[in-house]
Backbone as JSON, one array per atom type, in Angstrom:
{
  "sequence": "XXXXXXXXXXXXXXXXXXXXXXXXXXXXXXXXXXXXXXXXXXXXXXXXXXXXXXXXXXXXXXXXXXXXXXXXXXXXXXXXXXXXXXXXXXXXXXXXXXXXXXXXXXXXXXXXXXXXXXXXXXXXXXXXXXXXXXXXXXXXXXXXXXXXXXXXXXXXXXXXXXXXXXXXXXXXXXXXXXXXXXXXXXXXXXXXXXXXXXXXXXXXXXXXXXXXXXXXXXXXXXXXXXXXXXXXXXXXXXXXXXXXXXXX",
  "N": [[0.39, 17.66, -11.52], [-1.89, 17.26, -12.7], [-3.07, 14.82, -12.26], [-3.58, 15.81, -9.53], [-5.54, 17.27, -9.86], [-7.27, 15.63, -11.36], [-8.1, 13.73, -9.18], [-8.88, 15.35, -6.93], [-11.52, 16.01, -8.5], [-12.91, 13.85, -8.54], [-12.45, 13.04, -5.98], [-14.48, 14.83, -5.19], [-16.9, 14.7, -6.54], [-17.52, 12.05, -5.21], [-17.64, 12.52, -3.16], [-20.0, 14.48, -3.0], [-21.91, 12.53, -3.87], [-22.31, 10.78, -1.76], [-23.42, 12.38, 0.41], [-25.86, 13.35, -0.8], [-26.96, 10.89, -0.64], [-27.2, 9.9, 2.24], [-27.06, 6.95, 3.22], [-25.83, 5.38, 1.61], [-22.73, 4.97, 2.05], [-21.76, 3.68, 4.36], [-23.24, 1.22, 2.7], [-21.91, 0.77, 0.45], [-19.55, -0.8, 1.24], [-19.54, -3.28, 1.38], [-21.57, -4.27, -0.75], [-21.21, -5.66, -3.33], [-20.16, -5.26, -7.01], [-18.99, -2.89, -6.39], [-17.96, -2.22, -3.67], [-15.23, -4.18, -3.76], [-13.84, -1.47, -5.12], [-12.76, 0.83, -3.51], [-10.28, 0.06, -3.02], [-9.34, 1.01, -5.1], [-9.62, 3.79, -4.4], [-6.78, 4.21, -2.32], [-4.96, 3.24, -4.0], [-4.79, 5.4, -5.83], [-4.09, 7.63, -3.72], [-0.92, 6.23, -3.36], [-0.1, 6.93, -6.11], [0.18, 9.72, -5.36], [1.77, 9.9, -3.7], [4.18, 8.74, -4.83], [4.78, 10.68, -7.13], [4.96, 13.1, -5.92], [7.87, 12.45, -4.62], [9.07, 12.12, -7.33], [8.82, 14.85, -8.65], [9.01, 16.57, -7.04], [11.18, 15.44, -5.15], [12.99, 13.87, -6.48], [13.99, 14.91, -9.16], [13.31, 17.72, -8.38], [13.46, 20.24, -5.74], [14.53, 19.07, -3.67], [13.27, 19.86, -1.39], [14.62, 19.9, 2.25], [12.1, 19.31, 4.16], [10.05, 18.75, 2.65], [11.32, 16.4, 1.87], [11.27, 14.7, 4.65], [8.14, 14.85, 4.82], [7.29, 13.39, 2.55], [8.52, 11.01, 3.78], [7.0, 10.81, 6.46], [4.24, 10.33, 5.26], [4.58, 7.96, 3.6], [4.64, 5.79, 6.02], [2.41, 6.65, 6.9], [0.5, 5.69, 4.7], [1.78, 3.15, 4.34], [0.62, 1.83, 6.78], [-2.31, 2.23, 6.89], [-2.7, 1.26, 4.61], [-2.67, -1.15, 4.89], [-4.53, -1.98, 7.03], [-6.79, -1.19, 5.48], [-6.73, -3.16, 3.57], [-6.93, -5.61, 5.35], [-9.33, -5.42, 6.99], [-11.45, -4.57, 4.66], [-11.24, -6.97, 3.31], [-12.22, -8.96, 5.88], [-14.77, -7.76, 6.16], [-15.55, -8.25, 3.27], [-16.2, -10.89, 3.26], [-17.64, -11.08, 5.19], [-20.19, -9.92, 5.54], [-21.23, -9.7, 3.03], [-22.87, -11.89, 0.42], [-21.83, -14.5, -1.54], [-20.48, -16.47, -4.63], [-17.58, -18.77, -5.48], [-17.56, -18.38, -8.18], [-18.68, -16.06, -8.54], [-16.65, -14.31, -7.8], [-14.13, -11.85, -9.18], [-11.72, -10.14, -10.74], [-11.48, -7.57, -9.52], [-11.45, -7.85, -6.62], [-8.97, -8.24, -6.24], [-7.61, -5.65, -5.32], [-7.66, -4.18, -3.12], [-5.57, -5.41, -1.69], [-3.85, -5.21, -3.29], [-3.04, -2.33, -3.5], [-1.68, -2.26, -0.76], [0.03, -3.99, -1.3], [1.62, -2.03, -3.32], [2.93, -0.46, -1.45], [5.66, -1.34, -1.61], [6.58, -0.41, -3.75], [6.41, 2.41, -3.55], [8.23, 2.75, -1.27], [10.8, 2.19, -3.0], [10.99, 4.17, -4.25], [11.19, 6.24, -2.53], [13.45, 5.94, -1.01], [16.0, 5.52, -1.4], [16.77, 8.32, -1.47], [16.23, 9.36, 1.24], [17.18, 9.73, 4.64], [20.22, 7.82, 6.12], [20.22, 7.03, 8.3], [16.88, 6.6, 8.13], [16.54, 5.22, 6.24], [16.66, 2.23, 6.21], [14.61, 0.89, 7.86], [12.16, 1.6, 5.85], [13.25, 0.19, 3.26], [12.87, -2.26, 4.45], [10.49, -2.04, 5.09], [9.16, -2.02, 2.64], [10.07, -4.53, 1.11], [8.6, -6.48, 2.78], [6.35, -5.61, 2.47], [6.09, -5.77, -0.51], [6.33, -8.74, -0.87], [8.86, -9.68, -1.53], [10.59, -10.86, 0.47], [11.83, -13.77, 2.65], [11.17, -14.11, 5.75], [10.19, -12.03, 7.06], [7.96, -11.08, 4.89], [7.0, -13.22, 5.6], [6.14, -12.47, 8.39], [4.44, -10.53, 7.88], [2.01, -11.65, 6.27], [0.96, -13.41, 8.12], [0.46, -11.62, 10.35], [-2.51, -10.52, 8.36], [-3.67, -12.77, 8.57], [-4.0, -12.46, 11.19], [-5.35, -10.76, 11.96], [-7.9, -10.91, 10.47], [-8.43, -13.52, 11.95], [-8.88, -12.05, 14.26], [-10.76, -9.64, 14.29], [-13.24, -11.14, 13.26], [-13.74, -13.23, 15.46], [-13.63, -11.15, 17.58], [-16.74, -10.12, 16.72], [-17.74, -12.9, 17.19], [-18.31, -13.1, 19.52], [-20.23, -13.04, 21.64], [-22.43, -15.26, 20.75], [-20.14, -17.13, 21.1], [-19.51, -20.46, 23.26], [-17.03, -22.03, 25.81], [-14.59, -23.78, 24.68], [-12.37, -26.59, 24.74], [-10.56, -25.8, 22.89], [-10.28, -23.49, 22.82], [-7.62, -22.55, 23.57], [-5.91, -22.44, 21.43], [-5.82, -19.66, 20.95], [-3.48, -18.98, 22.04], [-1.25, -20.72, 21.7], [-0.71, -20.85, 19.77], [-0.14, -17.9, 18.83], [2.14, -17.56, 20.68], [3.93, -18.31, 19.19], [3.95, -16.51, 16.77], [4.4, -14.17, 18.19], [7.32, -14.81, 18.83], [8.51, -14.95, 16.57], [8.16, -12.47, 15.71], [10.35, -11.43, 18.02], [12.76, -12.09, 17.08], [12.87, -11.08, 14.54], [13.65, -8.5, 15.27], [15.65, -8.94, 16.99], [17.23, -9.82, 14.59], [17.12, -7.36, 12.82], [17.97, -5.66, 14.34], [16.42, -3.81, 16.05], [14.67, -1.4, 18.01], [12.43, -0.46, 17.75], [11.01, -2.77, 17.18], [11.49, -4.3, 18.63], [9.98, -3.44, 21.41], [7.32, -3.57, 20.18], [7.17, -6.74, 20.21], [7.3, -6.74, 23.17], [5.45, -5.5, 24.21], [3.72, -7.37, 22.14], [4.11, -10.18, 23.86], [3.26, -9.66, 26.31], [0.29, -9.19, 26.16], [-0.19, -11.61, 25.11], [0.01, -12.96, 27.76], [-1.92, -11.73, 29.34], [-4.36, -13.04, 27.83], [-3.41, -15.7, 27.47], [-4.32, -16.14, 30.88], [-6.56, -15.43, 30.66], [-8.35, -17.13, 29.28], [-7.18, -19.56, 31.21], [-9.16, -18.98, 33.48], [-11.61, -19.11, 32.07], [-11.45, -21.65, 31.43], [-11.61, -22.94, 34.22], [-14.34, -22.12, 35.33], [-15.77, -22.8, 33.0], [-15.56, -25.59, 33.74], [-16.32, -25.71, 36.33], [-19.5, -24.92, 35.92], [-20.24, -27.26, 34.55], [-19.8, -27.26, 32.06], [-17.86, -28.34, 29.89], [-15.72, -31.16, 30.35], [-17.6, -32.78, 31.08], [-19.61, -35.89, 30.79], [-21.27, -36.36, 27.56], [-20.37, -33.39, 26.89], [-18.66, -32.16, 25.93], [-16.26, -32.29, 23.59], [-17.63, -34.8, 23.13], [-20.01, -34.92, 22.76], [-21.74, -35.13, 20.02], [-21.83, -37.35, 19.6]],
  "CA": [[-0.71, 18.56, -11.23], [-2.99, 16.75, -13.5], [-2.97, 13.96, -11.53], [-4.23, 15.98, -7.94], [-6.98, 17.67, -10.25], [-8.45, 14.53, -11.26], [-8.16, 13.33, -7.48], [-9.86, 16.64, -6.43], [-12.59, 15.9, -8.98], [-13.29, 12.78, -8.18], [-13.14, 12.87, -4.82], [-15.52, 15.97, -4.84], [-17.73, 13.99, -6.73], [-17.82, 10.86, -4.17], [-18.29, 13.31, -1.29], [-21.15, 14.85, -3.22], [-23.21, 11.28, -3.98], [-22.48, 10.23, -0.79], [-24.12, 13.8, 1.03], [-27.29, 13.28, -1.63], [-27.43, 9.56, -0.12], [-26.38, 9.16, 3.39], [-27.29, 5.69, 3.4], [-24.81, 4.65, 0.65], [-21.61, 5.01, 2.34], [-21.72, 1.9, 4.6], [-23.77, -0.13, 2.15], [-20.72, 0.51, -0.5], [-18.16, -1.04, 1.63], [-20.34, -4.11, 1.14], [-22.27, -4.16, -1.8], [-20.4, -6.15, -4.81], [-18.47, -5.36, -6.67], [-18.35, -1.64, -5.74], [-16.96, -2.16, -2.37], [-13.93, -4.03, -4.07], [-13.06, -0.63, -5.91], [-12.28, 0.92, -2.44], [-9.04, -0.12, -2.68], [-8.11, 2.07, -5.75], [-8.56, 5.34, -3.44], [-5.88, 4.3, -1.86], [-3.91, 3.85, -5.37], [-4.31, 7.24, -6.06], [-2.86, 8.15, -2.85], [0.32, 5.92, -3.7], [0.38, 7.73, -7.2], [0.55, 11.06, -5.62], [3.14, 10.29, -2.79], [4.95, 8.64, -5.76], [4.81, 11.66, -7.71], [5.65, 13.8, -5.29], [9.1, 12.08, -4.58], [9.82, 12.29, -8.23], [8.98, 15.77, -9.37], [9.15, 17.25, -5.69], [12.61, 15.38, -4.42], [14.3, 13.35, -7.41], [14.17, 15.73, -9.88], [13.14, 19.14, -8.11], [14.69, 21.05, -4.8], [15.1, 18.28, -2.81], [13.79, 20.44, 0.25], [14.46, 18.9, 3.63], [10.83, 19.4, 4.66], [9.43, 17.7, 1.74], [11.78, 14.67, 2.44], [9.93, 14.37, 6.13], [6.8, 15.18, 4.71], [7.14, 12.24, 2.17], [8.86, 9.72, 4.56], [5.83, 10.39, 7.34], [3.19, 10.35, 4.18], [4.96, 6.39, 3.56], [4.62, 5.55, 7.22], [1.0, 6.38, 7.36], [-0.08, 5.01, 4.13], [1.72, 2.04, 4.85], [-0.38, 1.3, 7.88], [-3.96, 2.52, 6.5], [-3.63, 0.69, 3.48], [-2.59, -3.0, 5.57], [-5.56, -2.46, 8.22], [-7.51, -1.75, 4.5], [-6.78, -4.55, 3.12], [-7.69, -6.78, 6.44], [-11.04, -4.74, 7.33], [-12.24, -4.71, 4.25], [-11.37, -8.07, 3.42], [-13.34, -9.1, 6.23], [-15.89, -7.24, 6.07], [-16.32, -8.76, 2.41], [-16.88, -12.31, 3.25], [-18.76, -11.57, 6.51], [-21.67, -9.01, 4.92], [-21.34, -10.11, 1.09], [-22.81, -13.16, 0.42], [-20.93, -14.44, -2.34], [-19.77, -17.54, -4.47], [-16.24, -18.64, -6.45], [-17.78, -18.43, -9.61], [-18.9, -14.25, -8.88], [-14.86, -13.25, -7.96], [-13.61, -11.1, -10.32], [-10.4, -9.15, -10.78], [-11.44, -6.11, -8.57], [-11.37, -8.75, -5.23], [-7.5, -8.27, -5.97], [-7.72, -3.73, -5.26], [-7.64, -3.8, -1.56], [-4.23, -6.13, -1.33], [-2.62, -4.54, -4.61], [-2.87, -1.1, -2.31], [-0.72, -2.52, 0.02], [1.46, -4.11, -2.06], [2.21, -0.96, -3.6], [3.44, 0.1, -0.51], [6.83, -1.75, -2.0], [6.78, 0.51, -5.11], [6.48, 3.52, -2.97], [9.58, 2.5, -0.94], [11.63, 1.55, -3.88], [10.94, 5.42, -4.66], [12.05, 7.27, -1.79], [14.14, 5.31, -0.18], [17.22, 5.96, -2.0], [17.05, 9.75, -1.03], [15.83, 9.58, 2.34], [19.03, 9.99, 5.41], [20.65, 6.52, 6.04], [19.72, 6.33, 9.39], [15.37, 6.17, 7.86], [16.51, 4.32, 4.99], [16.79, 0.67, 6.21], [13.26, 0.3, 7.61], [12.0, 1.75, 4.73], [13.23, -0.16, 2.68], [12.63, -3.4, 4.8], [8.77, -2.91, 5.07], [8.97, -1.94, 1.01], [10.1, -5.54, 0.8], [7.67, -7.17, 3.58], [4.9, -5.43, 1.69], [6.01, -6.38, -1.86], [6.53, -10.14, -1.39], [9.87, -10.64, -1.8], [11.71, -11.19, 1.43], [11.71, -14.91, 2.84], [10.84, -14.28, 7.19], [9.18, -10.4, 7.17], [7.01, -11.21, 4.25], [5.73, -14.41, 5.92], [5.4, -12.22, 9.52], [3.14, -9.56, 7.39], [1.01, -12.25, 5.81], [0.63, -13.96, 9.63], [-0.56, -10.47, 10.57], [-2.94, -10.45, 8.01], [-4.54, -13.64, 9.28], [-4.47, -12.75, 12.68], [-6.23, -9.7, 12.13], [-8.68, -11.33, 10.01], [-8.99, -13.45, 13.01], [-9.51, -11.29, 15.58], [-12.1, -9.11, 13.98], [-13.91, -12.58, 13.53], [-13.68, -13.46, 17.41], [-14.61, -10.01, 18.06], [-18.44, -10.43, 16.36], [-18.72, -14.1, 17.23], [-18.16, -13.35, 21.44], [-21.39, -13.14, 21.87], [-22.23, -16.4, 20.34], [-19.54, -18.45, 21.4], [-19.17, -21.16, 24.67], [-15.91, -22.44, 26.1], [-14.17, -25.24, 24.27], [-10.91, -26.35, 24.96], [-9.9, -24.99, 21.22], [-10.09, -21.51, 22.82], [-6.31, -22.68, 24.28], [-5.23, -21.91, 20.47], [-5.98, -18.2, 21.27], [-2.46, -18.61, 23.2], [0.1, -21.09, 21.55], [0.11, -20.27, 17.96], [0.25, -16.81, 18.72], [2.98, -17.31, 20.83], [4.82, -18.76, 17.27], [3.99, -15.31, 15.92], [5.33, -13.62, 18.87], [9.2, -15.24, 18.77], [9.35, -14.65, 15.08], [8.56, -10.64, 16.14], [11.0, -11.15, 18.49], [13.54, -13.13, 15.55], [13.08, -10.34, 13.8], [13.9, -7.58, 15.78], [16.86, -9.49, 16.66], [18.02, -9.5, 13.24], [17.33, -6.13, 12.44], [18.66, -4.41, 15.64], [15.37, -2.75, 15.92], [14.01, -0.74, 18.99], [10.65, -0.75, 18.37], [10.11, -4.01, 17.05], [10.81, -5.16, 20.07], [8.38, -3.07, 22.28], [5.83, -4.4, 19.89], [7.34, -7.65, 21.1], [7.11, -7.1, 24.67], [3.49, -5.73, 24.12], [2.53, -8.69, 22.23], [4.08, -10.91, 25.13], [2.07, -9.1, 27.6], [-1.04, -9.09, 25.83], [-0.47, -13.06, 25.51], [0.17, -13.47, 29.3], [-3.73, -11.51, 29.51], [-5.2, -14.05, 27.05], [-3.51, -17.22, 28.58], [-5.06, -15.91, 32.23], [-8.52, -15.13, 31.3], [-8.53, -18.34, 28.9], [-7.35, -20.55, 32.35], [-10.31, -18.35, 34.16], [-12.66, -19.41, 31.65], [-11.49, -23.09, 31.6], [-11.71, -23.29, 35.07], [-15.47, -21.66, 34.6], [-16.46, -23.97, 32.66], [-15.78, -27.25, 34.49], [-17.85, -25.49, 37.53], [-20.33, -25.15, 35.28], [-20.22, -28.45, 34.01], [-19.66, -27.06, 30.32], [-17.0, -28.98, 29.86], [-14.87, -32.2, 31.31], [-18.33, -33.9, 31.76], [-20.66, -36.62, 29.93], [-21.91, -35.67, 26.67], [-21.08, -31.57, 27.59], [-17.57, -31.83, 25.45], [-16.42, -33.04, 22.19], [-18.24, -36.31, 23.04], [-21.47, -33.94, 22.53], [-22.36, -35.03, 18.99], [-21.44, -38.95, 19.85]],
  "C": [[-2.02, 18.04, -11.81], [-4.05, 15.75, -12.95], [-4.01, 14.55, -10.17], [-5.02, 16.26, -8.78], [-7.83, 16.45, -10.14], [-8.83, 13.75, -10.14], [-9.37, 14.36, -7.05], [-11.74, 16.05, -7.11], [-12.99, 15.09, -8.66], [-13.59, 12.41, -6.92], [-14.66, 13.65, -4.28], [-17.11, 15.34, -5.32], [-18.9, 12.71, -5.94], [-18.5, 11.46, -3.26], [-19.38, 13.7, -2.04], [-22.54, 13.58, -3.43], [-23.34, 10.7, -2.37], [-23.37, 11.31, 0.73], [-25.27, 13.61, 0.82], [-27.98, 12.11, -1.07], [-26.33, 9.12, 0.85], [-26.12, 7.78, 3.94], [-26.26, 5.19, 2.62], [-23.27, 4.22, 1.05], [-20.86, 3.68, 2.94], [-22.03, 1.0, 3.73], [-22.82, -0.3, 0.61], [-19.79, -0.1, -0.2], [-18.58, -2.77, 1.63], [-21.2, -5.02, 0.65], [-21.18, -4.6, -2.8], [-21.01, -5.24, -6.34], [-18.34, -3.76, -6.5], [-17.51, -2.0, -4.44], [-15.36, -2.35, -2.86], [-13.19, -2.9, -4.47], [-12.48, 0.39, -4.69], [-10.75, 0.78, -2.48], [-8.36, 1.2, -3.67], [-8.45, 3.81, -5.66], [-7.39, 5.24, -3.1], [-4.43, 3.74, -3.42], [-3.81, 4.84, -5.93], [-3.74, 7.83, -5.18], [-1.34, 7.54, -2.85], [0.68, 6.65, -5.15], [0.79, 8.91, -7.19], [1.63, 11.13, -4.85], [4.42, 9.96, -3.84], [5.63, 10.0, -6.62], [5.34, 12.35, -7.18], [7.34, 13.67, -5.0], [9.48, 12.55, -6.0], [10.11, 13.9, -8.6], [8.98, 16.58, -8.03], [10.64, 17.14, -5.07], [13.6, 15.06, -5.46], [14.64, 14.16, -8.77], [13.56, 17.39, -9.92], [13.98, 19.68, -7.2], [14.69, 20.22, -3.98], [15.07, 19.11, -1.53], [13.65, 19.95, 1.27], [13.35, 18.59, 4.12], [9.91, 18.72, 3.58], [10.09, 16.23, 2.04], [11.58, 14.26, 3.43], [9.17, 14.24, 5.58], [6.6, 13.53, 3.89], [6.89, 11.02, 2.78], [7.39, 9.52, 5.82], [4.79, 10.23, 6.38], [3.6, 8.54, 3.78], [4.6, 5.35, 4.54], [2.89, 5.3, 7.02], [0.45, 5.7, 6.42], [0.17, 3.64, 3.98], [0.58, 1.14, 5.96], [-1.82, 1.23, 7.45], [-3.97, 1.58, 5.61], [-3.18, -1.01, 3.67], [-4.28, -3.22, 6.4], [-6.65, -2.1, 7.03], [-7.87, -2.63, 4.26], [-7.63, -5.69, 4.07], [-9.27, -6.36, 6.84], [-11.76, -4.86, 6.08], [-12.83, -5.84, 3.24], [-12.55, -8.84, 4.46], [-14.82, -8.84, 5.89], [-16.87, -7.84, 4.37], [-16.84, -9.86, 2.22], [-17.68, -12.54, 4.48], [-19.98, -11.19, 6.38], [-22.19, -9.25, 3.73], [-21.43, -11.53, 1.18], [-22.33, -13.3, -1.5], [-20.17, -15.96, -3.25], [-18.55, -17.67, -5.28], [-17.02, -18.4, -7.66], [-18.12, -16.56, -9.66], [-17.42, -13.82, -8.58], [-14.98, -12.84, -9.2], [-12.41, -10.04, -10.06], [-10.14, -7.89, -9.79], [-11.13, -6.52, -6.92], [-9.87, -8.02, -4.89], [-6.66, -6.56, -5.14], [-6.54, -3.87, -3.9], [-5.81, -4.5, -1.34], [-3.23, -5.86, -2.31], [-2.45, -3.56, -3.73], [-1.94, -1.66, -1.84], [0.17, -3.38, -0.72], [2.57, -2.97, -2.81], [3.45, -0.19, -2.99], [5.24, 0.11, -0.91], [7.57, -1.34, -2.76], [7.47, 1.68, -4.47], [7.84, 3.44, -1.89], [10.65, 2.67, -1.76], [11.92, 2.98, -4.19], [11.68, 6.04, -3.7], [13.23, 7.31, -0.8], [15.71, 5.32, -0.19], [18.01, 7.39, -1.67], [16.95, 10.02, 0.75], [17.35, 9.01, 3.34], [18.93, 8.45, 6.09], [20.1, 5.82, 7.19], [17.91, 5.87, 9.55], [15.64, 5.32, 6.9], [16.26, 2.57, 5.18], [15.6, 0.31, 6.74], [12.33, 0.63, 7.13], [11.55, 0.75, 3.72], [13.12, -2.12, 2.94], [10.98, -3.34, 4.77], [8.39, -2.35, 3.59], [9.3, -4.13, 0.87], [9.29, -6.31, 1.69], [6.44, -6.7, 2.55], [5.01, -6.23, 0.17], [5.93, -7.85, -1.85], [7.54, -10.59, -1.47], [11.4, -10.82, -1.05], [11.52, -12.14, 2.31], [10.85, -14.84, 4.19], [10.27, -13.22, 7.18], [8.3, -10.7, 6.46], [5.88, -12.13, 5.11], [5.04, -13.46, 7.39], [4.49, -11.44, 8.98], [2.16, -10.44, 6.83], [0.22, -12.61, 7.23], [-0.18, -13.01, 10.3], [-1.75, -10.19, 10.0], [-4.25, -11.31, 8.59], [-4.99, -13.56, 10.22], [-5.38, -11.67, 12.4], [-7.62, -10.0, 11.41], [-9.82, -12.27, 11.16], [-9.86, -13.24, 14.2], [-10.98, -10.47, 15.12], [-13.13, -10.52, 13.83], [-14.16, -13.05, 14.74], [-14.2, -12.4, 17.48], [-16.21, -10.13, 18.0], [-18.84, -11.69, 17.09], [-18.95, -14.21, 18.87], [-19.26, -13.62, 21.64], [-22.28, -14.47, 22.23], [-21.78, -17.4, 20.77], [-19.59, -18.71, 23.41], [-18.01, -21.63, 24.37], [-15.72, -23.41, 25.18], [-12.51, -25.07, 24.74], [-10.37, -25.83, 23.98], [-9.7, -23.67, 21.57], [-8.29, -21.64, 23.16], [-5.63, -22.27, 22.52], [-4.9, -20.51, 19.97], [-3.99, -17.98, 21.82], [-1.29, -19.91, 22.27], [0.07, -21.02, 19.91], [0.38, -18.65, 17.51], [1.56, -16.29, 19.53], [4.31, -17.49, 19.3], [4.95, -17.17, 17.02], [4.74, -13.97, 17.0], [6.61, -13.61, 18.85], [9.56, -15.25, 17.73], [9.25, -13.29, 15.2], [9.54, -10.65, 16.64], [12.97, -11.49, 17.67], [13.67, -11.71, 15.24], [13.58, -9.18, 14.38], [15.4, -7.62, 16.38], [18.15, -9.16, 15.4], [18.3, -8.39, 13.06], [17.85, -5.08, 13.44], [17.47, -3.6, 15.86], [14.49, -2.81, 17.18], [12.97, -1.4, 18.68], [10.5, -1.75, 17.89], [10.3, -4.82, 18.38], [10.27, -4.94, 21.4], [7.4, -3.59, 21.38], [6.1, -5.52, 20.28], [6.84, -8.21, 22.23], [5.63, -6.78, 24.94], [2.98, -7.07, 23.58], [2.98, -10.23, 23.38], [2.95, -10.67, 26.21], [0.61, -9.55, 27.08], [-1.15, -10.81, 26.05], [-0.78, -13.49, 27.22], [-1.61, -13.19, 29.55], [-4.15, -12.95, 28.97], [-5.27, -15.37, 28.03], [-4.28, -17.06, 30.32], [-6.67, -15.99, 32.16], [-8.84, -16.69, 30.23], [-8.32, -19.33, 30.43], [-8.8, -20.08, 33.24], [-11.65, -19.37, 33.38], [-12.46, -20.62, 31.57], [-12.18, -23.37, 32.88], [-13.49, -22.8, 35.84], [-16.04, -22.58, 34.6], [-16.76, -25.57, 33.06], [-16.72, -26.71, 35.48], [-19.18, -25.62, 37.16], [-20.74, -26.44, 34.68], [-20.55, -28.07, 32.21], [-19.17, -27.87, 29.46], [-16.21, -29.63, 30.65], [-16.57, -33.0, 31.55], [-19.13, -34.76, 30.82], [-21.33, -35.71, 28.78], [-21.67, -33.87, 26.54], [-19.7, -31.42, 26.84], [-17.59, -32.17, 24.17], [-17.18, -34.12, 21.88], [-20.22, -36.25, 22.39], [-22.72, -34.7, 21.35], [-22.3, -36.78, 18.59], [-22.29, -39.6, 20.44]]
}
């Protein structure tokens, strides 16, 4: 109980500076090293779902509706605090100018959050009915670090999403090269280890995310041949000086 007060307070606080100065809100997610501390909202929300399991399921009434309530409260903060980590990662080396010698310890917030995630497994996972328990306690170990092929596909995710938000801003910007063709075969790689994995684990939905990220590839590779075939009309590329040979 001590615990949600000082949550309450604190948040009530945030929401009140940020009301007084509407401008602050974006330019905190941004602004060194506040932005890094961002992450430990979302460690107070792993302290209270934590909490809750203990003095709510493992040592209170264990009521059925709290053990949902938990397991979907795991689910979502799993997810929020991965697409954290990657957004506001980005967002810190694309808006924050920045060099190795200013890091400092708080950089680490945003990707401890989601590591947590592994803690918070380790917690409820034991109580929760056999048939939620095993991917549970598989993306408790993808998040923590210490399972050999899931860990590496959640890091791979990390990158790609780092990625993509990166491509997203630079469209604008960018002309054809043949390098765009890497849009399409190293993400197939990351595709057939989704599909690996889903394999392994007997698991439904990992492999509709599968067959979605097949599909989505098949898009890419199409409008990538479109835009190859583009660009030679154009004489963008394939001609004198208009390719890699450019800077030769």
């Amino acid at each position: 109980m001590f615990d949600l007060i000082l949550f309450v307070c604190l948040r009530t606080a945030m929401t009140t500076r940020f009301i007084l100065e509407p401008r602050k809100p974006a330019k905190s997610l941004i602004h060194p090293p506040e932005c890094s501390f961002f992450g430990s909202f979302w460690l107070s929300i792993s302290t209270i779902i934590g909490s809750t399991q203990i003095y709510g399921i493992t040592r209170g009434p264990k009521g059925a509706w709290l053990i949902v309530a938990v397991r979907v409260l795991f689910w979502i903060y799993a997810a929020c605090a991965l697409i954290n980590a990657t957004v506001q990662y980005w967002l810190f080396f694309q808006f924050t100018p920045n060099k190795v010698l200013q890091m400092n310890p708080a950089w680490s917030l945003p990707l401890y959050a989601a590591m947590l995630t592994g803690a918070i497994a380790g917690l409820i996972g034991p109580l929760q009915p056999p048939e939620q328990r095993l991917p549970i306690i598989v993306a408790g170990c993808a998040y923590q670090g210490l399972d050999i092929a899931i860990f590496m596909w959640l890091f791979c995710f990390c990158l790609f999403g780092f990625a993509t938000l990166s491509f997203i801003v630079a469209i604008p910007r960018m002309g054809f090269t043949l390098s765009w063709w890497v849009f399409v075969f190293l993400n197939v790689g990351f595709n057939i280890a989704t599909i690996e994995i889903g394999t392994e684990l007997k698991s439904e939905g990992i492999w509709w995310v599968s067959s979605v990220m097949a599909i989505l590839l098949v898009v890419i590779w199409l409008f990538t041949l479109v835009s190859l075939v583009k660009a030679v009309w154009i004489r963008q590329i394939m001609w004198p000086g208009r390719d890699e040979d450019k800077d030769m």
